[in-house]
Amino acid sequence: MRGVAAGRADVVHQVDGVRFITEVKREEEDASFENLLASYGDQTTLYQYTNLPIGILLVLDLTTKDGLSGHFRTLYWTEVGNRLGDGTRRGVLIVKVPGRRTAPSAATVEAVKRVSKAKTEAARTAKAAAKAAAATPRPSRRGRGRPAAGAHTDLLAGEVGQLSLHTLWGEAASRVFA
């Protein structure tokens, strides 16, 4: 709207003869309330010079990198004081609109990825444990605890003392061949 405070207003709201003007900006570098007030506060205040002494600054916050927007209470801030140095208390309401937000459904997608990754890792761990267990020598199940044919020919030669039956077949096999 042209002709407002010798300039052009972005958005004008009029209710029962009271006019609210909203200055709309976007911020890509520093969306702290202090920076927004320092950068755009005077312009927002000037629009209210002859009307209700409150200005509204609506800022599209494009500084968000993680896609989170924060709670609503962290998205607005008010500043009240002698903003123009003329003895009149004026206020500025700053409202940030988070840009570059992550859609809520993305949280589900990320959760599914984490669960899938955990399941894959658990399967790898179980597979490695099974492989390690398979590599450990076990007693033969053939012939009631006797070694497989040709496994230890020294048994046939009577050199049982040189063979560590306990480590190869466990305690039960050592009793059979002692």
Short mmCIF file of C-alpha atoms in Angstrom, two decimals:
data_model
loop_
_atom_site.label_atom_id
_atom_site.label_comp_id
_atom_site.label_asym_id
_atom_site.label_seq_id
_atom_site.Cartn_x
_atom_site.Cartn_y
_atom_site.Cartn_z
CA MET A 1 0.00 0.00 0.00
CA ARG A 2 1.49 3.35 -1.06
CA GLY A 3 1.40 6.61 0.88
CA VAL A 4 1.92 5.16 4.35
CA ALA A 5 4.44 7.15 6.43
CA ALA A 6 5.88 8.58 3.18
CA GLY A 7 6.54 5.07 1.85
CA ARG A 8 4.92 1.80 0.89
CA ALA A 9 3.62 -0.66 3.48
CA ASP A 10 3.81 -4.40 2.85
CA VAL A 11 0.60 -5.57 4.57
CA VAL A 12 -2.16 -3.42 6.07
CA HIS A 13 -4.80 -4.74 8.47
CA GLN A 14 -7.68 -2.45 9.36
CA VAL A 15 -10.12 -3.20 12.16
CA ASP A 16 -12.74 -0.64 13.28
CA GLY A 17 -10.67 2.28 11.98
CA VAL A 18 -7.43 1.09 13.59
CA ARG A 19 -4.73 0.30 11.09
CA PHE A 20 -1.99 -2.25 11.75
CA ILE A 21 0.90 -2.32 9.33
CA THR A 22 3.08 -5.38 8.94
CA GLU A 23 6.52 -4.99 7.45
CA VAL A 24 7.57 -8.23 5.73
CA LYS A 25 11.24 -9.16 5.32
CA ARG A 26 13.38 -12.20 4.75
CA GLU A 27 16.65 -12.93 6.51
CA GLU A 28 19.34 -15.26 5.22
CA GLU A 29 22.29 -14.43 7.50
CA ASP A 30 21.37 -13.47 11.09
CA ALA A 31 17.79 -13.93 12.28
CA SER A 32 18.47 -13.11 15.93
CA PHE A 33 15.87 -10.78 17.36
CA GLU A 34 18.57 -8.24 18.18
CA ASN A 35 19.76 -8.13 14.55
CA LEU A 36 16.21 -7.98 13.18
CA LEU A 37 15.38 -5.06 15.47
CA ALA A 38 18.61 -3.25 14.56
CA SER A 39 18.11 -3.88 10.83
CA TYR A 40 14.36 -3.31 10.40
CA GLY A 41 13.01 -1.96 13.70
CA ASP A 42 13.15 1.74 12.79
CA GLN A 43 11.33 1.20 9.50
CA THR A 44 8.68 -0.87 11.27
CA THR A 45 8.27 1.83 13.93
CA LEU A 46 7.98 4.67 11.39
CA TYR A 47 4.92 3.07 9.80
CA GLN A 48 3.10 3.61 13.10
CA TYR A 49 4.12 7.25 13.55
CA THR A 50 0.58 8.61 13.18
CA ASN A 51 -1.43 5.56 14.15
CA LEU A 52 -1.53 2.94 16.89
CA PRO A 53 1.98 2.91 18.41
CA ILE A 54 2.83 -0.71 17.59
CA GLY A 55 4.54 -2.02 14.50
CA ILE A 56 4.65 -5.60 13.33
CA LEU A 57 7.71 -7.09 11.66
CA LEU A 58 7.16 -10.45 9.98
CA VAL A 59 10.41 -12.14 8.95
CA LEU A 60 10.95 -15.26 6.87
CA ASP A 61 13.88 -16.91 8.66
CA LEU A 62 16.02 -18.64 6.04
CA THR A 63 18.97 -19.18 8.38
CA THR A 64 17.76 -22.53 9.69
CA LYS A 65 20.18 -25.30 8.70
CA ASP A 66 18.78 -28.27 10.62
CA GLY A 67 15.18 -27.91 9.48
CA LEU A 68 13.81 -27.48 13.00
CA SER A 69 11.63 -24.50 13.77
CA GLY A 70 11.49 -24.38 17.54
CA HIS A 71 8.46 -23.81 19.75
CA PHE A 72 6.09 -20.95 18.90
CA ARG A 73 7.18 -19.04 22.02
CA THR A 74 10.71 -18.80 20.58
CA LEU A 75 9.45 -17.26 17.34
CA TYR A 76 8.18 -13.89 18.56
CA TRP A 77 9.62 -11.02 20.55
CA THR A 78 8.46 -7.56 21.59
CA GLU A 79 10.41 -4.38 22.11
CA VAL A 80 8.74 -1.39 23.77
CA GLY A 81 10.27 2.00 24.41
CA ASN A 82 10.92 5.50 23.10
CA ARG A 83 11.93 4.08 19.72
CA LEU A 84 11.91 7.39 17.79
CA GLY A 85 13.23 9.63 20.56
CA ASP A 86 10.07 11.75 20.60
CA GLY A 87 8.88 10.78 24.09
CA THR A 88 6.20 8.36 22.84
CA ARG A 89 6.34 4.73 23.91
CA ARG A 90 6.11 2.56 20.81
CA GLY A 91 6.30 -1.16 20.36
CA VAL A 92 7.59 -3.52 17.75
CA LEU A 93 6.35 -7.07 17.55
CA ILE A 94 8.82 -9.29 15.68
CA VAL A 95 7.51 -12.62 14.42
CA LYS A 96 9.79 -15.11 12.71
CA VAL A 97 8.41 -17.60 10.21
CA PRO A 98 10.81 -20.54 9.95
CA GLY A 99 11.84 -21.33 6.41
CA ARG A 100 13.71 -24.41 5.19
CA ARG A 101 11.82 -26.53 7.70
CA THR A 102 11.84 -30.27 7.64
CA ALA A 103 8.41 -31.75 7.03
CA PRO A 104 7.13 -33.66 10.09
CA SER A 105 6.88 -36.81 7.97
CA ALA A 106 10.66 -36.64 7.48
CA ALA A 107 11.06 -37.54 11.16
CA THR A 108 9.31 -40.84 10.42
CA VAL A 109 11.56 -41.43 7.43
CA GLU A 110 14.66 -40.76 9.57
CA ALA A 111 13.37 -43.07 12.32
CA VAL A 112 12.80 -45.85 9.78
CA LYS A 113 16.38 -45.36 8.51
CA ARG A 114 17.78 -45.56 12.07
CA VAL A 115 15.79 -48.72 12.85
CA SER A 116 16.79 -50.31 9.56
CA LYS A 117 20.46 -49.44 10.17
CA ALA A 118 20.28 -50.92 13.68
CA LYS A 119 18.69 -54.12 12.34
CA THR A 120 21.34 -54.41 9.61
CA GLU A 121 24.11 -53.92 12.16
CA ALA A 122 22.56 -56.54 14.48
CA ALA A 123 22.34 -59.01 11.58
CA ARG A 124 26.02 -58.38 10.71
CA THR A 125 27.03 -58.92 14.31
CA ALA A 126 25.03 -62.16 14.53
CA LYS A 127 26.49 -63.39 11.24
CA ALA A 128 30.05 -62.63 12.42
CA ALA A 129 29.38 -64.44 15.71
CA ALA A 130 27.98 -67.45 13.85
CA LYS A 131 31.00 -67.49 11.56
CA ALA A 132 33.37 -67.33 14.53
CA ALA A 133 31.49 -70.13 16.25
CA ALA A 134 31.68 -72.26 13.09
CA ALA A 135 35.46 -71.79 12.96
CA THR A 136 35.91 -73.16 16.51
CA PRO A 137 36.83 -76.89 16.48
CA ARG A 138 34.05 -79.12 17.82
CA PRO A 139 33.91 -82.78 18.59
CA SER A 140 32.84 -84.98 15.73
CA ARG A 141 29.23 -86.12 15.88
CA ARG A 142 30.05 -89.20 13.86
CA GLY A 143 30.65 -92.48 15.60
CA ARG A 144 29.71 -91.41 19.10
CA GLY A 145 32.46 -88.89 19.74
CA ARG A 146 35.21 -90.53 17.74
CA PRO A 147 37.25 -88.36 15.38
CA ALA A 148 36.45 -88.40 11.70
CA ALA A 149 38.30 -90.96 9.64
CA GLY A 150 41.89 -89.86 9.06
CA ALA A 151 41.65 -86.93 11.47
CA HIS A 152 44.34 -88.18 13.82
CA THR A 153 46.32 -91.15 12.73
CA ASP A 154 48.49 -90.89 15.84
CA LEU A 155 45.54 -92.31 17.83
CA LEU A 156 45.87 -95.48 15.86
CA ALA A 157 49.58 -95.59 16.60
CA GLY A 158 48.95 -95.33 20.33
CA GLU A 159 50.36 -91.85 20.76
CA VAL A 160 47.36 -90.58 22.69
CA GLY A 161 49.60 -88.68 25.12
CA GLN A 162 50.86 -86.34 22.35
CA LEU A 163 47.35 -85.27 21.39
CA SER A 164 45.44 -82.66 23.34
CA LEU A 165 42.04 -84.30 23.22
CA HIS A 166 40.61 -81.91 25.78
CA THR A 167 41.04 -78.89 23.50
CA LEU A 168 39.90 -80.67 20.34
CA TRP A 169 36.82 -82.52 21.48
CA GLY A 170 36.09 -81.43 24.97
CA GLU A 171 35.99 -83.37 28.17
CA ALA A 172 33.65 -86.12 26.99
CA ALA A 173 35.88 -87.11 24.07
CA SER A 174 38.97 -87.24 26.28
CA ARG A 175 37.25 -89.78 28.54
CA VAL A 176 36.39 -91.99 25.59
CA PHE A 177 39.98 -92.11 24.30
CA ALA A 178 41.91 -92.13 27.59
#
